[in-house]
Amino acid sequence: KLSLYVAGAGFHPARTLPCLLDFGTNNKKYLNDPEYLGMRHERVKGKEYYDLIEEFITACVDKWPKVLIQFEDFSNDHAFSLLNKYRNRYLCFNDDIQGTGAVILSGYINCLKLQNIHPRDARLVFYGAGSAGVGVADTIVSWLVQQGMTEEESRSKFFFVDSRGLVTADRGDKLAPHKVRFARKDNNGEQYKDLIDIIKYVKPNGLIGLSGIGKSFKEEHVRELLNYIDNPVIMALSNPTSKAECTAEQAYTWSDGRCVFSSGSPFQPVEINGKTLKPGQGNNMYIFPGLGFGAFLSQSSTITEEMVVAAAESLADCVDQDLLEVGCVYPRLNDIRLISYKIAIAVIKKAKEQNLTTLDIPNHKLLSWIKSKSYYPEYREMILSKL
């Protein structure tokens, strides 16, 4: 991850530090393995867990007052609470929640352009209700609010599906805290278990997969979407490829080449009906290097949701018309340095707008200034001479 910060945005490698927090494991196989290198006890939980996190973060800030902290791979039951606890205290963000949210929002903005749909008229079914899925929805909600919708109206556009079916307030089970704000209350007591029935009930313009369950999108699901919109959004975002909800070829074939497809794993272009369609890959690498670099360089006091949305909008603007014409909603990854610079500029501008930074570089000089702060992996040519 830190290598991508260096290559993607220009962080100096000597100013990055990977930190692994080992809280133990509940895996009996590992606990009984004499060669297991981790802490040999069951996972710490409750107050002790949060006290250790607090000790670590305060120590980091004490040692490096300008540090940027990125949370990565924290479990669903901790990710949101930790983000909410620290996001307004320190310069930090959670890439699984906010990075994923921003990159999918960016793709969704371009999907709506291709569908020619106003955000207020769109509805999405989220297949998977973990931290990534809810993080995506939260980020889109923030964007919708900026478009003039209320938060309540924005949340009403999303329908979450977990292992027990449509997430509703009256389903009878105790919902995880991060699911509660998206639990449906307009289902009139009806409960929907199967995805096909949920699609028929919602009549969405798109289907977003963040379930981690491979091959969970079927032909009947895609065919049903075509009853409600000519070019449905299909985002099969789980990775690696084996966990993708469907492949690009399947989505294009089942929709007769009409869907707007993107994925978390890379897929090759598909030729169908005499046209070559290029699937976009919603890779977090598009977002976190520029978001982190902009926040770090500006020395913003925090990373706000408005800054995350600004990063997403900047990424969406990086997609050329020729890519949109072949159904690709993400830019070319080989342009990642310039993309990261543009995102960093958007983040810095938003930080200045929100009075979160004292940086006084004029906006028109930000690009050259950011480039001057970037690390470039250039090596001197070594020429052997005869002695």
XYZ file of C-alpha atoms in Angstrom:
387
model
C 0.000 0.000 0.000
C 2.768 2.424 0.869
C 4.533 1.564 -2.392
C 1.389 2.757 -4.176
C 1.457 6.008 -2.193
C 5.025 6.488 -3.423
C 4.434 5.498 -7.045
C 0.930 6.925 -7.370
C 1.286 10.328 -5.712
C 4.911 10.966 -4.827
C 5.222 10.419 -1.093
C 8.889 10.037 -0.205
C 9.439 6.369 0.739
C 11.534 7.342 3.765
C 8.522 9.177 5.192
C 6.178 6.194 5.118
C 5.836 3.540 7.810
C 3.717 0.357 7.719
C 2.330 -0.617 11.132
C 0.777 -3.992 11.909
C -1.324 -4.239 15.059
C -1.461 -7.813 16.337
C -4.358 -8.344 18.746
C -4.080 -12.135 18.747
C -6.143 -14.701 16.869
C -9.165 -16.899 17.508
C -7.933 -19.434 14.962
C -7.141 -22.594 16.953
C -4.966 -23.935 14.142
C -2.650 -20.939 14.405
C -2.651 -20.936 18.206
C -1.486 -24.555 18.216
C 1.071 -24.102 15.432
C 4.615 -23.921 16.910
C 5.749 -21.929 13.846
C 3.027 -19.264 14.172
C 4.771 -15.897 14.501
C 1.866 -13.834 15.828
C 0.705 -13.176 19.374
C -0.202 -16.536 20.840
C -3.503 -15.688 22.549
C -7.140 -15.121 21.623
C -8.054 -11.768 20.113
C -8.238 -8.845 22.482
C -11.678 -7.218 22.530
C -13.781 -4.633 24.298
C -12.190 -1.846 26.334
C -8.738 -3.405 26.194
C -8.861 -3.380 22.373
C -9.874 0.282 22.154
C -7.347 1.287 24.819
C -4.542 -0.270 22.753
C -5.695 1.589 19.627
C -5.821 4.832 21.613
C -2.314 4.253 22.960
C -0.947 3.555 19.478
C -2.552 6.570 17.776
C -1.673 9.067 20.503
C 1.908 7.774 20.465
C 2.077 8.280 16.682
C 0.773 11.834 16.915
C 3.100 12.599 19.823
C 6.097 11.351 17.831
C 5.029 12.869 14.478
C 2.542 15.737 15.031
C 1.879 16.098 11.278
C 1.332 12.389 10.677
C -1.369 11.089 8.331
C -2.829 7.770 9.533
C -4.646 5.401 7.194
C -6.755 2.600 8.688
C -6.705 -0.609 6.645
C -8.371 -4.024 7.006
C -10.159 -3.379 10.296
C -13.163 -5.649 10.848
C -16.742 -4.423 10.378
C -17.405 -4.344 14.107
C -14.494 -1.938 14.673
C -13.980 0.005 11.436
C -16.829 2.511 11.755
C -16.474 3.127 15.473
C -12.736 3.802 15.130
C -13.246 6.127 12.176
C -15.971 8.049 13.978
C -13.826 8.305 17.102
C -10.709 9.686 15.436
C -11.759 11.387 12.179
C -12.361 14.758 13.871
C -9.381 14.496 16.217
C -6.530 13.625 13.895
C -5.589 13.594 10.224
C -6.785 10.100 9.332
C -9.108 8.106 7.098
C -10.188 4.527 6.497
C -9.442 3.394 2.951
C -11.824 0.421 3.103
C -14.686 2.786 3.941
C -13.837 6.188 2.483
C -11.384 5.205 -0.248
C -13.742 2.559 -1.592
C -16.656 4.967 -1.210
C -14.895 7.666 -3.214
C -13.768 5.437 -6.073
C -17.242 3.900 -6.468
C -18.927 7.306 -6.231
C -16.644 8.475 -9.022
C -17.668 5.558 -11.227
C -21.319 6.047 -10.321
C -21.210 9.712 -11.353
C -20.087 8.631 -14.805
C -22.629 5.790 -14.865
C -25.412 8.328 -14.338
C -24.021 10.367 -17.245
C -24.235 7.312 -19.507
C -27.717 6.449 -18.235
C -28.837 10.077 -18.554
C -30.544 9.799 -15.145
C -30.855 12.503 -12.505
C -29.478 11.277 -9.140
C -32.886 11.889 -7.536
C -34.476 9.338 -9.891
C -31.923 6.574 -9.295
C -32.168 3.559 -6.980
C -29.440 1.074 -6.154
C -29.416 -2.417 -4.698
C -26.280 -3.146 -2.664
C -25.489 -6.845 -2.510
C -23.323 -6.949 0.607
C -23.805 -4.828 3.727
C -20.315 -4.766 5.250
C -18.111 -1.752 5.907
C -17.191 -1.362 2.226
C -20.803 -1.389 0.994
C -22.078 0.971 3.685
C -19.010 3.189 3.206
C -19.845 3.474 -0.496
C -23.460 4.377 0.273
C -22.410 6.944 2.897
C -20.123 8.650 0.386
C -22.811 8.716 -2.292
C -25.238 10.144 0.288
C -22.769 12.960 1.013
C -22.589 13.706 -2.708
C -26.384 13.612 -3.102
C -26.765 16.060 -0.230
C -24.391 18.398 -2.063
C -26.679 18.030 -5.107
C -29.539 19.469 -3.062
C -31.221 16.348 -1.655
C -31.863 15.811 2.049
C -29.935 13.111 3.885
C -33.135 11.136 4.498
C -34.145 11.299 0.841
C -30.626 10.284 -0.212
C -30.562 7.216 2.046
C -33.965 6.154 0.724
C -32.375 5.486 -2.678
C -30.371 2.514 -1.386
C -31.516 -1.025 -0.604
C -29.052 -3.274 1.201
C -28.955 -7.057 0.999
C -27.061 -9.220 3.484
C -27.021 -12.968 4.140
C -30.600 -12.807 5.457
C -32.036 -10.802 2.570
C -33.220 -7.211 2.312
C -32.098 -5.230 5.362
C -35.265 -3.968 7.055
C -35.991 -2.463 10.449
C -38.634 -5.100 11.260
C -36.809 -8.227 10.106
C -36.580 -9.585 13.632
C -32.783 -9.782 14.024
C -30.406 -7.368 15.749
C -28.751 -5.299 13.047
C -25.117 -4.257 13.216
C -24.894 -0.513 14.009
C -23.608 0.413 10.536
C -26.649 -1.225 8.884
C -29.292 0.525 10.968
C -29.291 3.829 9.084
C -30.026 2.023 5.811
C -32.616 -0.432 7.166
C -35.863 -0.111 5.190
C -38.976 1.010 7.004
C -41.233 1.193 3.944
C -41.541 -2.543 3.283
C -45.005 -2.788 4.904
C -43.956 -5.819 6.924
C -42.875 -7.776 3.831
C -39.495 -9.506 3.958
C -37.500 -10.356 0.839
C -34.857 -13.067 0.921
C -33.840 -13.777 -2.687
C -32.007 -11.234 -4.823
C -34.347 -11.727 -7.777
C -37.369 -10.858 -5.619
C -35.572 -7.815 -4.232
C -34.800 -6.566 -7.747
C -38.457 -6.993 -8.724
C -39.519 -5.095 -5.598
C -37.027 -2.202 -5.928
C -36.906 -1.831 -9.750
C -33.409 -0.294 -9.508
C -31.221 1.323 -12.118
C -28.202 -0.571 -10.828
C -26.782 -3.450 -8.821
C -23.631 -3.043 -6.720
C -21.841 -6.138 -5.480
C -19.572 -5.959 -2.429
C -20.416 -9.343 -0.964
C -17.168 -11.251 -1.428
C -19.278 -14.096 -2.884
C -18.151 -15.134 -6.350
C -20.670 -15.747 -9.147
C -23.578 -14.456 -7.077
C -24.996 -12.326 -9.935
C -26.932 -14.584 -12.305
C -28.370 -14.111 -15.762
C -31.892 -13.828 -14.342
C -30.798 -10.881 -12.199
C -29.353 -8.960 -15.131
C -32.294 -9.805 -17.407
C -34.680 -8.552 -14.739
C -32.831 -5.232 -14.519
C -33.423 -4.718 -18.241
C -37.164 -4.554 -17.538
C -36.653 -1.242 -15.716
C -33.795 0.488 -17.520
C -32.169 0.117 -20.913
C -28.553 0.225 -19.698
C -28.360 -0.923 -16.057
C -25.342 -0.290 -13.868
C -23.635 -3.513 -12.788
C -20.698 -3.166 -10.403
C -19.126 -6.492 -9.428
C -16.629 -5.041 -6.982
C -15.464 -7.962 -4.849
C -11.937 -9.165 -5.436
C -9.872 -11.124 -6.249
C -11.389 -12.301 -9.528
C -12.626 -15.545 -7.983
C -14.871 -13.522 -5.670
C -16.267 -11.191 -8.336
C -20.073 -11.350 -8.391
C -19.869 -11.886 -12.162
C -17.393 -11.355 -14.985
C -17.464 -8.583 -17.568
C -18.230 -11.082 -20.320
C -21.186 -12.474 -18.374
C -22.618 -9.017 -17.639
C -22.288 -7.855 -21.245
C -23.626 -11.114 -22.655
C -26.636 -11.297 -20.324
C -27.510 -7.646 -21.034
C -26.917 -7.918 -24.809
C -24.076 -5.425 -24.474
C -26.300 -2.779 -22.890
C -25.106 -2.630 -19.257
C -22.550 -0.210 -17.804
C -20.128 -2.585 -16.109
C -17.272 -2.057 -13.702
C -15.461 -4.334 -11.293
C -12.971 -4.555 -8.478
C -10.798 -7.029 -10.387
C -9.370 -6.445 -13.872
C -11.214 -7.878 -16.874
C -10.314 -7.787 -20.551
C -12.388 -5.839 -23.111
C -15.334 -7.759 -24.546
C -16.527 -7.673 -28.138
C -20.282 -8.022 -28.512
C -22.703 -7.040 -31.256
C -19.846 -5.659 -33.332
C -18.682 -3.299 -30.591
C -15.766 -3.543 -28.181
C -16.712 -2.677 -24.598
C -14.055 -1.833 -22.017
C -14.870 -2.624 -18.371
C -13.659 -0.121 -15.811
C -11.854 -1.254 -12.681
C -12.891 0.521 -9.470
C -9.470 0.328 -7.862
C -8.846 2.274 -4.632
C -5.440 3.185 -6.037
C -7.200 5.884 -8.029
C -8.173 7.672 -4.818
C -6.034 7.104 -1.733
C -2.654 8.357 -3.057
C -4.071 11.724 -4.152
C -6.447 12.033 -1.200
C -3.647 11.290 1.262
C -1.087 13.487 -0.519
C -3.433 16.461 -0.694
C -4.452 16.148 2.945
C -0.844 15.705 4.078
C 0.580 18.597 2.035
C -2.191 20.958 3.114
C -1.675 19.935 6.751
C -5.423 19.979 7.116
C -6.559 19.337 10.671
C -8.897 16.547 9.519
C -10.119 14.761 6.383
C -13.773 15.662 5.978
C -16.441 13.859 4.003
C -16.542 16.896 1.695
C -12.863 16.344 0.901
C -13.553 12.686 0.090
C -16.406 13.699 -2.248
C -14.163 16.320 -3.890
C -11.634 13.565 -4.590
C -14.342 11.419 -6.187
C -15.620 14.256 -8.385
C -12.079 15.043 -9.500
C -11.501 11.408 -10.466
C -14.775 11.326 -12.420
C -13.626 14.368 -14.407
C -10.450 12.522 -15.414
C -12.372 10.098 -17.664
C -12.119 11.071 -21.333
C -15.120 10.954 -23.658
C -13.537 8.179 -25.748
C -13.529 5.923 -22.677
C -17.141 6.747 -21.800
C -18.173 5.845 -25.350
C -16.929 2.267 -24.816
C -18.590 2.026 -21.408
C -15.507 2.625 -19.251
C -16.218 4.854 -16.241
C -12.635 5.041 -14.921
C -9.530 6.693 -16.408
C -6.383 4.991 -17.642
C -4.282 3.815 -14.715
C -1.029 4.711 -16.448
C -2.019 8.355 -15.891
C -2.069 7.806 -12.113
C 0.477 10.524 -11.224
C -1.479 13.271 -13.019
C -4.758 11.860 -11.658
C -3.347 11.927 -8.113
C -2.153 15.508 -8.561
C -5.613 16.600 -9.728
C -7.226 14.841 -6.765
C -4.704 16.403 -4.378
C -5.541 19.852 -5.779
C -9.275 19.219 -5.266
C -8.645 18.073 -1.688
C -6.463 21.090 -0.869
C -9.019 23.501 -2.354
C -11.751 21.931 -0.242
C -9.584 22.114 2.890
C -8.973 25.811 2.220
C -12.685 26.357 1.587
C -13.538 24.714 4.921
C -10.837 26.688 6.787
C -9.034 23.506 7.790
C -5.610 24.643 6.611
C -3.437 27.733 6.754
C -1.787 26.914 3.408
C -1.579 30.134 1.374
C -0.446 28.802 -2.018
C -2.712 30.368 -4.690
C -4.935 27.804 -6.407
C -3.423 28.445 -9.838
C 0.024 27.526 -8.489
C -1.012 24.345 -6.667
C -0.067 21.921 -9.463
C 3.509 23.169 -9.793
C 3.839 23.330 -5.994
C 2.583 19.742 -5.551
C 4.981 18.513 -8.240
C 7.844 20.224 -6.417
C 6.927 18.267 -3.269
C 6.747 14.906 -5.067
C 9.281 12.111 -4.936
C 10.478 10.819 -8.293
C 12.241 7.430 -8.436
C 15.058 8.556 -10.703
C 18.395 6.756 -10.668
C 21.729 8.034 -11.854
C 23.193 6.203 -14.786
C 26.225 4.206 -13.771
C 28.978 3.898 -16.383
C 31.874 1.576 -15.775
C 35.201 2.986 -16.912
C 38.415 1.178 -17.504
C 40.949 1.552 -14.723
